[in-house]
Each structure stands twice: as structure tokens, then as C-alpha cells.
Coordinates of C-alpha atoms in Angstrom, one line a residue:
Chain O
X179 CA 138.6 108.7 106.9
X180 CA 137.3 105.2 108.0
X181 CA 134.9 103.4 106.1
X182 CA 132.3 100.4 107.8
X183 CA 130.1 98.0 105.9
X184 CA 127.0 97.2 107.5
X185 CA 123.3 95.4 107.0
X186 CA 120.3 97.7 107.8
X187 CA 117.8 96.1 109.8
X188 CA 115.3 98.8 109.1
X189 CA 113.5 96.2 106.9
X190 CA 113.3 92.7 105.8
X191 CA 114.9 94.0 102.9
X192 CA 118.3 93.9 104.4
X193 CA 120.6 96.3 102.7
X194 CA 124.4 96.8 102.6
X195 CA 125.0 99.8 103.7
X196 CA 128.6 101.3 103.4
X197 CA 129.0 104.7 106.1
X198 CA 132.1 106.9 106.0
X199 CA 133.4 108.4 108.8
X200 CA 135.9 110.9 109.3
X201 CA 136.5 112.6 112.9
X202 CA 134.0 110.7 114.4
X203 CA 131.6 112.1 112.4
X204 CA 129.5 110.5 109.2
X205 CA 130.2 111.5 106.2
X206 CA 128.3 109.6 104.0
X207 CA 126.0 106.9 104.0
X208 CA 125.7 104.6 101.0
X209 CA 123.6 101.2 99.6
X210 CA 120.6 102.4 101.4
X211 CA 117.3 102.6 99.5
X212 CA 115.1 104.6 101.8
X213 CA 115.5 107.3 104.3
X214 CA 115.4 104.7 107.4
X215 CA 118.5 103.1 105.7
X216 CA 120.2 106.0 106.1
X217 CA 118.9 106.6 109.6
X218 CA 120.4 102.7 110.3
X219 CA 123.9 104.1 109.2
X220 CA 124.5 106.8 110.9
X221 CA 123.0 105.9 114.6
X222 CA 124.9 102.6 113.8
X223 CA 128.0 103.9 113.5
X224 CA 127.5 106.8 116.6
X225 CA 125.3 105.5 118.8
X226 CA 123.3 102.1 117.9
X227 CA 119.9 101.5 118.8
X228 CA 116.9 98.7 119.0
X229 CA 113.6 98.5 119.7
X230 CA 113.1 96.1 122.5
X231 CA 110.2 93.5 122.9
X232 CA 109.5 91.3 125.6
X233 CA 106.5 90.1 128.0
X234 CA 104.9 91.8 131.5
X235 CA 103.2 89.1 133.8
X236 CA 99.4 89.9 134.1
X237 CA 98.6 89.2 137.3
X238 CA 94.7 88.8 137.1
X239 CA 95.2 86.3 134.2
X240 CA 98.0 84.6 134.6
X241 CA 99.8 85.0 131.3
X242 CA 102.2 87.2 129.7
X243 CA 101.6 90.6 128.0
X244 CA 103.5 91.5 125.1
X245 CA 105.4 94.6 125.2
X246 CA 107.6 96.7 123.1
X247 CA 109.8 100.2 123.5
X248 CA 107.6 102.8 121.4
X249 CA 111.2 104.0 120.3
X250 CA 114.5 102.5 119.3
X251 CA 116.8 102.7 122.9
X252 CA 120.3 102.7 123.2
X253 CA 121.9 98.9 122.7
X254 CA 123.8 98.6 125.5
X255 CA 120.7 99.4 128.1
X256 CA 119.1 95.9 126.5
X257 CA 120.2 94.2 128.9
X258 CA 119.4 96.5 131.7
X259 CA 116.2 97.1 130.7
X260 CA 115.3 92.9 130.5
X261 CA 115.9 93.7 134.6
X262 CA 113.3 96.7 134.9
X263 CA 110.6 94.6 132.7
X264 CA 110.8 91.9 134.3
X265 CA 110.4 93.6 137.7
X266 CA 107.0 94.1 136.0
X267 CA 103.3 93.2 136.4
X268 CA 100.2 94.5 135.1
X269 CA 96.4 93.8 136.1
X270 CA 93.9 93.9 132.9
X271 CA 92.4 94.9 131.3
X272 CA 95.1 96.3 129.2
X273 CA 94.9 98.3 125.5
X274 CA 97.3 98.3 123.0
X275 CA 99.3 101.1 123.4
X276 CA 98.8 101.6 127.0
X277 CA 102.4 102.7 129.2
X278 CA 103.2 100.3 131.2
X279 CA 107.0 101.9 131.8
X280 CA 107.5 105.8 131.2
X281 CA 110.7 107.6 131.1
X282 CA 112.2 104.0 129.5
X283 CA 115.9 105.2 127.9
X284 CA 114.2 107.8 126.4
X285 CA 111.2 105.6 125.3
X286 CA 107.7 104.4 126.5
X287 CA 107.6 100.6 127.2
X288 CA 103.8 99.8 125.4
X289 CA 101.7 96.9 125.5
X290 CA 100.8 95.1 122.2
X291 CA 98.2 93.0 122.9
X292 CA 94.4 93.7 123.9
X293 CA 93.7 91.9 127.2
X294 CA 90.3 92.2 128.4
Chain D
X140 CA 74.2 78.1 115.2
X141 CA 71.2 76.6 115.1
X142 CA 69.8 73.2 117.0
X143 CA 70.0 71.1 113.9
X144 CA 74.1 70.2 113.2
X145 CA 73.5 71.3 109.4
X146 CA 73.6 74.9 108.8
X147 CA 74.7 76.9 105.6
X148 CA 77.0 80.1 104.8
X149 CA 78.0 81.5 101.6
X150 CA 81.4 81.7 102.7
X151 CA 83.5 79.4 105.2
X152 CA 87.2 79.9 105.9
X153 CA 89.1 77.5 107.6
X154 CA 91.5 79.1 110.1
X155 CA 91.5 82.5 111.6
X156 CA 95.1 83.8 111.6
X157 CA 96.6 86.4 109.4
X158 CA 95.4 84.4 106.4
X159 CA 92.0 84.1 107.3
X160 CA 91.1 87.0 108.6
X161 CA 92.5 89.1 105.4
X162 CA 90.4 86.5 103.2
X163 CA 87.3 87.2 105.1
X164 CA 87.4 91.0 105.4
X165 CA 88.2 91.2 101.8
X166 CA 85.1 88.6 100.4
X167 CA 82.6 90.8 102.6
X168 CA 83.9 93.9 100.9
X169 CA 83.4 92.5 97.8
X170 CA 80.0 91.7 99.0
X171 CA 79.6 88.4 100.5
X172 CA 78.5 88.9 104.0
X173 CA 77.7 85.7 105.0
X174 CA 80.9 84.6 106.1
X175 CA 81.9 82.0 109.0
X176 CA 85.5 82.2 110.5
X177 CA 86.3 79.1 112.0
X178 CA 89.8 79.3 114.7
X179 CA 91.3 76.2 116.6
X180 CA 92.9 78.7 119.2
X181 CA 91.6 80.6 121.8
X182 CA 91.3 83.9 119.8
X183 CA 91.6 85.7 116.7
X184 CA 95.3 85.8 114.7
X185 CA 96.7 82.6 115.0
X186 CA 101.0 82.3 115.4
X187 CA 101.1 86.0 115.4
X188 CA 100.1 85.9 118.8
X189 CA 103.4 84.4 119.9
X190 CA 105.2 86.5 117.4
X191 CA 106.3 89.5 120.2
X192 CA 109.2 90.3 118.3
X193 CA 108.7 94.0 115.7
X194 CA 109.1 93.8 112.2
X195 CA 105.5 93.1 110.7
X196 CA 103.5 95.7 108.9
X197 CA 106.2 97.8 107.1
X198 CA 104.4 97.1 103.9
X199 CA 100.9 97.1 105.2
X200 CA 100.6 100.0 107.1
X201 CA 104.0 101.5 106.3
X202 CA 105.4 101.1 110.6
X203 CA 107.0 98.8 112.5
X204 CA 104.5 96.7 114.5
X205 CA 104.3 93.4 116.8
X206 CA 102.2 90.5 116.0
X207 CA 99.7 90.9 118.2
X208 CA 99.6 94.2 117.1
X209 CA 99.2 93.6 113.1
X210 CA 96.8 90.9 114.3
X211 CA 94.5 93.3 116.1
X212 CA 94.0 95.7 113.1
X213 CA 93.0 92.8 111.1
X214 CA 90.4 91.3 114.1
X215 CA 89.2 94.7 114.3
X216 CA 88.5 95.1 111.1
X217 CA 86.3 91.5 111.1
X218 CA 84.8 93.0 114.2
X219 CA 83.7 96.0 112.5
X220 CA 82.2 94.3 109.8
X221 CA 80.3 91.8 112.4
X222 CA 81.6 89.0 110.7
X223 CA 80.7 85.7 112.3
X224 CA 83.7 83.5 113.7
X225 CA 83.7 80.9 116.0
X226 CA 87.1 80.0 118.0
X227 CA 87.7 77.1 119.8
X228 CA 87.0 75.7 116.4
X229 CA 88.3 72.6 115.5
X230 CA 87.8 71.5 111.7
X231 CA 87.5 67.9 111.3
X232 CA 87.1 68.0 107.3
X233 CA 86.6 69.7 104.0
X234 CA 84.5 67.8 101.7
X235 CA 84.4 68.6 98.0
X236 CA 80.9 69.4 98.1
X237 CA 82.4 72.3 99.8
X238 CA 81.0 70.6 103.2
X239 CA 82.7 71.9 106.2
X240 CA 82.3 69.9 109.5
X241 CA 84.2 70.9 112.6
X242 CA 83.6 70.7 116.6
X243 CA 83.5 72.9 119.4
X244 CA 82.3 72.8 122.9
X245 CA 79.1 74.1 122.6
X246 CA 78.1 73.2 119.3
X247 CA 79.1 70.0 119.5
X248 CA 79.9 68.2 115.4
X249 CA 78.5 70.3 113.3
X250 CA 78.3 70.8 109.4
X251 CA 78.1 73.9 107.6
X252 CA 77.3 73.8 103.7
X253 CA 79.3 76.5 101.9
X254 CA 79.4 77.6 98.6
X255 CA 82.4 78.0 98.7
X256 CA 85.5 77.7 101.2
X257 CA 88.8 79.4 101.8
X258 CA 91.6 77.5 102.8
X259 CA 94.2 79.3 105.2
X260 CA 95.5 76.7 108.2
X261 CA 98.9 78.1 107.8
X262 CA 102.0 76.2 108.5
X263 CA 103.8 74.1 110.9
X264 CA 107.5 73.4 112.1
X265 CA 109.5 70.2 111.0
X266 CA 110.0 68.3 113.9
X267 CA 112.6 66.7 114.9
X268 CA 110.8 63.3 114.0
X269 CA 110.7 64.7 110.2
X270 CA 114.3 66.2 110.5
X271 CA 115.7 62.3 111.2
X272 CA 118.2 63.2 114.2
X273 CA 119.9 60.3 115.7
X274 CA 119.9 59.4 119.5
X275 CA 118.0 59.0 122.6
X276 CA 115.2 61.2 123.2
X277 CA 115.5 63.5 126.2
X278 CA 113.3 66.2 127.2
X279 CA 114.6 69.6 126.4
X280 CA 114.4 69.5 122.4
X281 CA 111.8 71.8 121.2
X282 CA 110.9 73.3 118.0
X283 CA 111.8 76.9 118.0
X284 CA 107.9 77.9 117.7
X285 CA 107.0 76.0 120.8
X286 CA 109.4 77.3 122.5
X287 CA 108.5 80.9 121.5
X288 CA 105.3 80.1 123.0
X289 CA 106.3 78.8 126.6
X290 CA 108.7 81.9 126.7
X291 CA 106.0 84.8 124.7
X292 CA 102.6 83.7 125.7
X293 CA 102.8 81.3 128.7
X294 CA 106.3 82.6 130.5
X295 CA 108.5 79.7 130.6
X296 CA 111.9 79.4 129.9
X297 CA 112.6 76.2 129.1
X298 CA 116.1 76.2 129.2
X299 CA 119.7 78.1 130.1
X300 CA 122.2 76.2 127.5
X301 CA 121.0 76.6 124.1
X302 CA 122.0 74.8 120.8
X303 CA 119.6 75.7 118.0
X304 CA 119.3 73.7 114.5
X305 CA 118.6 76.1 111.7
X306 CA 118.6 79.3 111.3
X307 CA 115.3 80.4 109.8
X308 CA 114.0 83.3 111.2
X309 CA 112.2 81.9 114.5
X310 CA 115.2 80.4 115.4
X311 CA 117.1 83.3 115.2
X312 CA 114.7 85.5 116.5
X313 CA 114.4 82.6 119.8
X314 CA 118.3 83.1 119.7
X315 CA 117.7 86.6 121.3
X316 CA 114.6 86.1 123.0
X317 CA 116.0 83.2 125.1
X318 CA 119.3 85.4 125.3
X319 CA 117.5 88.7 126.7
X320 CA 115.6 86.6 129.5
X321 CA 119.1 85.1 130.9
X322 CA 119.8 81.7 128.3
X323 CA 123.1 81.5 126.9
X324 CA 123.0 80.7 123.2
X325 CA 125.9 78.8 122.8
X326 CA 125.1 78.3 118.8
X327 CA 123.4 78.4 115.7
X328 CA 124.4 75.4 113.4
X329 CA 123.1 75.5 109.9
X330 CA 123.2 72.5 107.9
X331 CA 122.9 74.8 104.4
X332 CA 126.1 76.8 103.4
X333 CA 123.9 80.0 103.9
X334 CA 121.8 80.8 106.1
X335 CA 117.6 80.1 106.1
X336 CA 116.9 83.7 107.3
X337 CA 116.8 87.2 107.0
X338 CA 120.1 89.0 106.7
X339 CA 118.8 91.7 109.0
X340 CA 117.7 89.0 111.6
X341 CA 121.3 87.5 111.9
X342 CA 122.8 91.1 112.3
X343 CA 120.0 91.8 115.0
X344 CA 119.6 88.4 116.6
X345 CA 122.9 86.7 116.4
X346 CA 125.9 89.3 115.9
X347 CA 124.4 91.9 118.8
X348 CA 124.8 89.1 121.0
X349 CA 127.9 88.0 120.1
X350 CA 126.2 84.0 119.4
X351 CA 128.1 82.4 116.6
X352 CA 126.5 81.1 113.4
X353 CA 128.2 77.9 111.9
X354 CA 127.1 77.6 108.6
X355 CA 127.2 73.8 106.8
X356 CA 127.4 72.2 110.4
X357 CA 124.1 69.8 112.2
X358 CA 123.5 68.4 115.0
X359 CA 124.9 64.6 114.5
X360 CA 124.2 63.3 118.3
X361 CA 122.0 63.8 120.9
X362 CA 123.5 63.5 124.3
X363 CA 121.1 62.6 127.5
X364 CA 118.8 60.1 129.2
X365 CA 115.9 62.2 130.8
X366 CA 117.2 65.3 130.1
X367 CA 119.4 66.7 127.5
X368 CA 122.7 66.9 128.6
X369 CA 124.5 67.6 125.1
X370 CA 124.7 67.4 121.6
X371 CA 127.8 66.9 119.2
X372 CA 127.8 68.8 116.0
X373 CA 129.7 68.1 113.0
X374 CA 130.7 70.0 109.6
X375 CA 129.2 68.9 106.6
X376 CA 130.4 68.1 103.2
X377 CA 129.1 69.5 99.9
X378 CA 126.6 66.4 99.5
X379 CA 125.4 67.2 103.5
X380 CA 127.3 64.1 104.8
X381 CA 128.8 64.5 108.0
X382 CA 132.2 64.6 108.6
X383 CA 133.0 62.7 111.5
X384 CA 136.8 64.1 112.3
X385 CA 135.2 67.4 112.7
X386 CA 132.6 66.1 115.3
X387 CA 132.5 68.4 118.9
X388 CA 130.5 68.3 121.7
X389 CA 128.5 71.0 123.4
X390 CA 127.2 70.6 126.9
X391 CA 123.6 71.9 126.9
X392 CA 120.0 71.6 128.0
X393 CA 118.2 72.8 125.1
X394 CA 117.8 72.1 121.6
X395 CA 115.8 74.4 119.5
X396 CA 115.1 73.0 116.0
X397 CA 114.4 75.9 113.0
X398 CA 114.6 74.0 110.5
X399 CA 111.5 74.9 108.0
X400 CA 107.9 75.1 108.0
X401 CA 105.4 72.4 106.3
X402 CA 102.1 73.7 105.2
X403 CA 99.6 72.0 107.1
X404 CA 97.3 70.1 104.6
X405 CA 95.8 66.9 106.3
X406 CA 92.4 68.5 105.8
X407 CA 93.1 69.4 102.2
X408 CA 94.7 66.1 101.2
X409 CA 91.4 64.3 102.9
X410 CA 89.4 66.4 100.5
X411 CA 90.9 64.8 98.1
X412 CA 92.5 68.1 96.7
X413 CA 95.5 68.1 94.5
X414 CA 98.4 69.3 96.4
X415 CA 102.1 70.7 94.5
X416 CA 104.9 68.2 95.3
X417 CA 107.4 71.2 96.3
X418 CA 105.1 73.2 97.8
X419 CA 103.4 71.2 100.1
X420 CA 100.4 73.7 99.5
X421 CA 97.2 73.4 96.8
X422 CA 97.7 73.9 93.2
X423 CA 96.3 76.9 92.5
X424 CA 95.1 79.1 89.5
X425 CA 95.9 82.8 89.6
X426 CA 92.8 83.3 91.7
X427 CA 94.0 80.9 94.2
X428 CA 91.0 78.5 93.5
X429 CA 92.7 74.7 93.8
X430 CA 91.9 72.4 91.3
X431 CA 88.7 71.2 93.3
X432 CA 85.8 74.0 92.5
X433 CA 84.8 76.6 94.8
X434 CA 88.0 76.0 97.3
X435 CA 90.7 78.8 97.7
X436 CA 94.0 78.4 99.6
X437 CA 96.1 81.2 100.3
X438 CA 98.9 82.0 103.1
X439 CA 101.4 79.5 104.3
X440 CA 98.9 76.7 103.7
X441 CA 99.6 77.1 100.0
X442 CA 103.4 78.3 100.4
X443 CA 105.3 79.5 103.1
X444 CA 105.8 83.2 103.0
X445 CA 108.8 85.6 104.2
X446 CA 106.2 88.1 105.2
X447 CA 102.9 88.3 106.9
X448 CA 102.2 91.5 104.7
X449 CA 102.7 89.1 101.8
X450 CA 100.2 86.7 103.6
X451 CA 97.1 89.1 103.6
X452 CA 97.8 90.2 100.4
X453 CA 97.3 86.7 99.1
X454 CA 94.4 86.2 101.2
X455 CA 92.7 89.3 99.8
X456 CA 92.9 88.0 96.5
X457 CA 91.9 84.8 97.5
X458 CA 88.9 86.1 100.0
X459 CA 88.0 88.6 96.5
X460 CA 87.7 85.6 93.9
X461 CA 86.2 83.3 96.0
X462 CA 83.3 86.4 96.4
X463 CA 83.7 86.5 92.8
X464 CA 82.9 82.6 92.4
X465 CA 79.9 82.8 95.1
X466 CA 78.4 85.8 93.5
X467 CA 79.3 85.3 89.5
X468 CA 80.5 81.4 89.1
X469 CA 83.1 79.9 88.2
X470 CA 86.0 81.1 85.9
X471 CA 88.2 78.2 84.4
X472 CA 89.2 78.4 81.3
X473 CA 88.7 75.5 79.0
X474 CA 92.7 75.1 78.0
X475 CA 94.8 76.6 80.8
X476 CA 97.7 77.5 81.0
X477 CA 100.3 75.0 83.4
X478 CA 103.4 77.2 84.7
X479 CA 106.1 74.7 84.5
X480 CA 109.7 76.1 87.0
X481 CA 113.2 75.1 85.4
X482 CA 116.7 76.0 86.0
X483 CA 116.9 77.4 89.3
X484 CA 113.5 78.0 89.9
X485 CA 111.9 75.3 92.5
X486 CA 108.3 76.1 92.7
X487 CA 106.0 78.9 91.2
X488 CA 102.1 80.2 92.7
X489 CA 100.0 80.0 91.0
X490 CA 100.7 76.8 89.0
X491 CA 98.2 77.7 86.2
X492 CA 96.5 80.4 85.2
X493 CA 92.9 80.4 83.9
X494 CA 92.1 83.5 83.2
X495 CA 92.4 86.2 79.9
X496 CA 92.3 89.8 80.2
X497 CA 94.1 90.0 83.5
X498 CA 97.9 91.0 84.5
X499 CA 98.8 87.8 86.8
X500 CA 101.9 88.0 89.4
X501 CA 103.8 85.1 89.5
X502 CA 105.5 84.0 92.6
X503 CA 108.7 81.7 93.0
X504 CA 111.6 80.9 94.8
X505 CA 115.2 79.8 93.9
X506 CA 116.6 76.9 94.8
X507 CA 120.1 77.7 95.6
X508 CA 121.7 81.1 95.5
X509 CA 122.0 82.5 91.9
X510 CA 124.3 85.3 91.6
X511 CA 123.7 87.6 88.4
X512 CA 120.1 86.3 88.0
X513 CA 118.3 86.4 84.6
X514 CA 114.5 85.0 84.5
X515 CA 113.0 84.3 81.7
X516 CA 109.7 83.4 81.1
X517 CA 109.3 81.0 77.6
X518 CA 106.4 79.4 75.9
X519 CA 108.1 77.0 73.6
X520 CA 111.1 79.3 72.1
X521 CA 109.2 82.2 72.3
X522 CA 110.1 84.6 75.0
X523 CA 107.4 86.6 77.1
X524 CA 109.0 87.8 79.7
X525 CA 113.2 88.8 81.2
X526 CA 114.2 90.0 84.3
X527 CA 117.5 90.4 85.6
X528 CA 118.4 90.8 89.4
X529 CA 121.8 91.1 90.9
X530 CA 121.3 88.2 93.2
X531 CA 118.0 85.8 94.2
X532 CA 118.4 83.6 97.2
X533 CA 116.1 80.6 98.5
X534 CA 115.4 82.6 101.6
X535 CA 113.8 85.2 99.7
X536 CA 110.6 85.0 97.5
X537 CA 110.3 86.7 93.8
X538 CA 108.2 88.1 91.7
X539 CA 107.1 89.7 88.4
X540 CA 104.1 90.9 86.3
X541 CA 102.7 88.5 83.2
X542 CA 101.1 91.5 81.8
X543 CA 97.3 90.6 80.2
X544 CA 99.1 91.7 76.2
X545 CA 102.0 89.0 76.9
X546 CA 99.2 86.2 77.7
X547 CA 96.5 86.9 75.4
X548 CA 96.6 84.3 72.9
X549 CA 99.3 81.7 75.0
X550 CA 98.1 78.4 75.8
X551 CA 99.6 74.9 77.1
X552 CA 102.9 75.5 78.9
X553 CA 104.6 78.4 80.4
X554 CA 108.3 77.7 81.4
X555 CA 109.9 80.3 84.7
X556 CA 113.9 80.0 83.9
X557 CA 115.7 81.2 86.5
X558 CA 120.1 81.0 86.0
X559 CA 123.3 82.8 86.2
X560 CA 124.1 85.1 83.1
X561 CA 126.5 83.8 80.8
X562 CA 125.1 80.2 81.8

């Protein structure tokens, strides 16, 4: 049994989180005060995920549209996936929430601004 | 707008960001519906905008969203209600006749007579000018917000070998921005023994990407003629001097400076408006009406918040008594009460409180860490008020209740007590 002290990000809040593990497998996740926290623990531990954010050029305007993955997607694809939006550009208008990537990591990459 | 460069409005709020936008929605809900926005940017929401990165809303609408996003629902909400605001907007003053003159390109000056005004400019980022740093002065050093904005909203990158000075939250959240689109962070030097930001944001921003955080270490030289070529950084000792034996030197192009945020008051200081010295912000009574009649602040023009949830809620309550004022007059008491901060405590909001009959929530920060926290709030010997927390940090704001029983009756000087137990 293995234990590993961590900070949730789930919140600005920021909590220590203790997870126990035994045969790769958690146990137990501690210090958490919501059900997110203990979300954090466990995909922390097994698998760990972020949301990403970044920016899509718009071509018809000329400045940047602010995106983000509708779903946390897997850490190590961050870096991977900077390529893919980058090889991005959109034409507005644009809606929040519109797809601008599907099938992202298991995720939709969304915009987050209005562009008319 | 009319022809003529006078024109009236119940309601005027200076600035349309998070702040403003909150205020206004929540004045025309309590029934003032002649409101004028007035925005210096291009659009509705102000540094939200730039702010790409997830995290706001949690509170507010109980998810995870951008800022543009959380900006949206607010301008949509001032859209709904068809509430007049002009962007574009520069404000050139406040008077305290609750005058508000300001400029744009197609009105030209103009005046508008209020009865009464909101204040919500928000903040701005020390400089490097205000921070003192030694050395030649290169291109490539950049507060961390500008830069946020070449990268978010214009889509620059204005560097690949990044220093950055301070590690409040934009810097650490430009610390992965930069790093996703191909910088390399080489590190975060903090001249405080602990860090400026959230703990989540250093686990998120700094330790995914490996970038080290060097706590009690600034930048001592800048290196670089028309470009920045380096800079050396030093440890500090426990009075902040540097120690020059532990000086190194790091080859880079950038520097990004996070290294706090100064609410912007040059209109409110004009307006002859008394400001708090720790602050920066108005001194304000519980309904966040300044000293000067009829004029609210709220947002990071009156404090700098952790949270933009935070934000709005301040604003509604300002946007809500300055209807109040407008449509009922004014509520100052005849003896109020001054909230003094001692021990620990560095600043509280309000500063007074006029009112009777009405819980107040006091705000404060800490001004070092305080492990085993006990507040206590004191008029004279007499206690009002204890709290005890496990541990308060500056980074974080507090607060508590005054419940309406406690105050009834109390007058002259409240003391907030913040120390270790056992102290």
C-alpha cells in the first residue's frame, strides 16, 4: 500500500488531498471537501487529466479566438494537441460553444468567445 | 446622446468589466433603469477578455468557465435588460457633484450628470518602473498581463527564454501559456518566502511543466542593450536584501513581471475621494458608498480580489445600494462605526459601517502567513466576534458575518485581530 499527497486543482480552494493505493488501484481518497476533490485524486493518481485552453486564428478578423477542451484530456496529449490547434483557423462569425475540433482526446475543442 | 455635451442619467458606472457590468445589472433590478455603462475597450468585460485560461465561475454558476465566457453571461444579461453602454469610452473625470465627463469618437467631450455613480475601473499591474529593478532597459520585459494579451487576444509570442518575477497568478498561469505555445520557462523567482498565488495554479502551471519556483529569490540585474539578453537573480535575506554571493545568471529574452496589482484610482483621487492607504482602493461603508456621497466602488478598484465570482458579488451590492441611494437617499449614520485591522490583519472592506439593523460581511487579508489563526473582533475589551481557522495566508482573502444583534448598540471603533493561538 502506497500513499501520495497531492493539491486538487478542482478549485481555487486548493486542497490536500492524501490517495492510497494499493495494486494499482485507489483505495481511498482523503482531505477533499467535495466530490470533484475526490474525482482529482483518483484520475491523478491513474490517469491525470486537464482541461486545455488556447487560441484559433480567425481568419476574417485577424485575431485570435479563445478556445478550450469541453472535457478534461489526458496530460500527456497537451503537448500534442498545442500542434493540432494550432494547425487551426476559423472564419466568423463564431458562438460560444461552437466545435471547432471533434473527436479531441476524447473531448470537443469549443470556442469561448462570441465573434460576430 | 444628445447634440448638447450635457446629458443626465440616474445611474453612471465607470468601467464595463466584471465589476461594472454586475453593478449595473443589479441597480436596474432593483429598479433604476436609467443606467449608462461607460468601457475604454473595444467591448464589453474588460481583462476577462484576455483571461483564456478556465477556472472562473465555480461559485457563480457552479462550472468551470473561461473569461470570455463568464464575461458573456454578464453582457448578456446587460443586453437583455437594454441597458445603455457606450465602449470606446474614455472617462476623463468624476466630479463630486457626481459629474461624469468622458470622450469618445463620436460624441466627442461629453458630461453626463448622475445621481449617483459606481466606481469599478479595476486594477493594474506594477511595473517594472514601480517594482525599482536595476539596469539598462531592453525590450523584452513585459508585465505578465501584457503579455497575456499579445499571446491570448492579438497572437504574439513575444519571447522563447522566459524569466518571470512573481508568482501571482498571471504569472503563473503565463508560465504555461508561453510554455504550451513553444517558450521555455526557465523560472519563477519569488521575492516572498511563499508564493503570491494559488496553490492549485503552481501544481497546474509550474509542477506539470516541470518549471522551477524559487521562493525568496528577484531579479537583481538586467542584462542587454536593445534586447534582453539576461538577467542575474539572487537569494534574498529575511529583510529582502540581496545576497550578492548567491547571484546567477540566466540567459534569456523575456522577462515577465507578476508582481501585484494596483487599483487604478487616478480618477477617484482627482475627485477628491478619500482613498485607504493599504488598499489603494476608496474607503468604503458596508454599502460600498466612499466617503464622498452618492459614489460606490466595488471590484479591484476598491481591493484586489482572488476571484472574479467575488468581484460581481461586490458589485451587486454596490450596483443595489447605490439604487437604493438614487431611489430612497442617503443612509449615513450620524456616529459610525471605523473598523480599525491589528495584529496580522492588513486591511479590512468596508472600513466603516453606517448602517443598524443589518448583518455586515467583513473582508480582510493577512499580512503574512498565520498558522493556527484566531480572529477576534473587539470594541474596546469587549469581544463581538472569534473565529478560528487552521491557517490564513496573504494570498487568500477572509471573511465573517458581524451579525445585526452583535452591532446594535456599538459605536466608535471596531478592532479585526487576527494572530497565532497561544500568542
Amino acid at each position: 500500500m502506497e500513499t501520495k499527497e497531492l493539491i486538487c486543482i478542482g478549485c481555487p480552494m486548493g486542497c490536500n488531498l492524501t490517495v492510497t493505493v494499493e495494486d494499482g488501484d485507489v483505495k481511498s481518497v482523503t482531505g477533499n471537501t467535495c466530490p470533484r476533490g475526490a474525482e482529482y485524486g483518483k484520475n491523478e493518481v491513474l490517469h491525470p487529466v486537464r482541461t486545455l485552453t488556447s487560441t484559433v486564428f480567425v481568419e476574417n478578423r485577424g485575431n485570435m479566438l479563445p478556445v478550450r477542451t469541453d472535457r478534461a484530456i489526458p496530460k500527456e496529449c497537451l503537448f500534442e494537441a498545442m500542434k493540432r490547434v494550432n494547425a487551426v483557423t476559423v472564419k466568423a462569425p463564431v458562438s460560444i460553444g461552437d466545435v471547432i475540433l471533434s473527436d479531441f482526446y476524447g473531448a470537443n475543442l469549443i470556442a469561448t468567445m462570441n465573434v460576430l | 446622446m444628445t447634440d448638447t455635451n450635457v446629458t443626465k442619467a440616474r445611474l453612471v458606472i465607470v468601467g464595463g468589466g466584471p465589476a461594472g457590468m454586475a453593478a449595473a445589472i443589479a441597480a436596474y433590478d432593483a429598479g433604476v433603469t436609467d443606467v449608462l455603462l461607460l468601457e475604454r475597450g473595444n467591448a464589453l468585460g474588460g481583462i476577462l477578455l484576455q483571461c483564456i485560461h478556465n477556472g472562473f465561475g465555480l461559485h457563480r454558476f457552479g462550472e468551470e468557465l473561461s473569461g470570455p465566457e463568464y464575461a458573456a453571461r454578464y453582457e448578456a444579461e446587460v443586453k437583455k435588460r437594454n441597458i445603455p453602454f457606450l465602449t470606446d469610452t474614455m472617462v476623463l473625470s468624476v466630479d463630486p457633484d457626481r459629474t461624469v465627463t468622458a470622450m469618445n469618437s463620436t460624441h466627442g467631450v461629453f458630461s453626463v450628470k448622475a445621481d449617483a455613480v459606481v466606481l469599478a475601473m479595476g486594477c493594474r499591474e506594477r511595473s517594472r518602473g514601480a517594482l525599482s529593478i536595476p539596469g539598462k532597459r531592453p525590450a523584452g520585459i513585459y508585465t505578465a498581463g501584457t503579455a497575456q494579451r499579445y499571446v491570448n487576444v492579438q497572437g504574439y509570442l513575444p519571447g522563447k527564454e522566459v524569466v518571470i518575477l512573481g508568482s501571482g497568478d498571471i504569472g503563473l498561469i503565463m508560465a504555461r501559456r508561453m510554455t504550451l505555445e513553444g517558450a521555455h520557462v526557465k523560472a519563477v523567482c519569488e521575492l516572498m518566502p511563499y508564493s503570491g498565488g494559488l496553490n492549485r495554479n503552481i501544481v497546474q502551471c509550474l509542477k506539470d511543466f516541470d518549471i522551477p519556483l524559487m521562493l525568496s529569490h528577484t531579479v537583481s540585474k538586467i542584462h542587454g542593450d536593445t534586447r534582453l539578453t539576461g538577467v542575474s537573480i539572487a537569494e534574498v535575506d529575511e529583510k529582502l536584501r540581496v545576497k550578492p554571493e548567491t547571484e546567477q545568471y540566466i540567459p534569456c529574452d523575456t522577462l515577465l513581471l507578476s508582481c501585484g496589482l494596483l487599483p487604478e484610482n487616478e480618477l477617484t483621487k482627482e475627485a477628491g475621494i478619500p482613498l485607504d492607504a493599504i488598499t489603494g482602493g476608496a474607503t468604503v461603508n458596508e454599502h460600498r458608498e466612499t466617503l464622498t456621497e452618492g459614489i460606490f466602488a466595488c471590484g479591484n478598484v476598491l481591493h484586489v480580489h482572488d476571484l472574479v465570482d467575488f468581484v460581481s458579488e461586490e458589485a451587486e451590492l454596490a450596483g443595489k445600494s447605490a439604487a437604493d441611494y438614487i431611489l430612497r437617499g442617503a443612509r449615513k449614520a450620524a456616529s459610525p462605526i471605523t473598523v480599525k485591522p491589528a495584529g496580522k490583519v492588513r486591511y479590512t472592506v468596508p472600513q466603516r459601517i453606517d448602517g443598524e439593523g443589518e448583518d455586515v460581511r467583513l473582508f480582510f487579508r493577512v499580512g503574512a502567513i498565520v498558522d493556527n489563526a484566531v480572529l477576534t473582533v473587539k470594541q474596546g475589551d469587549t469581544l463581538l466576534a472569534t473565529k478560528k481557522k487552521r491557517r490564513m495566508t496573504p494570498g487568500e482573502m477572509e471573511s465573517f458575518v458581524l451579525p445585526a444583534a452583535k452591532l446594535a448598540g456599538v459605536s466608535g471603533e471596531l478592532t479585526v485581530c487576527v494572530e497565532s493561538e497561544g500568542k
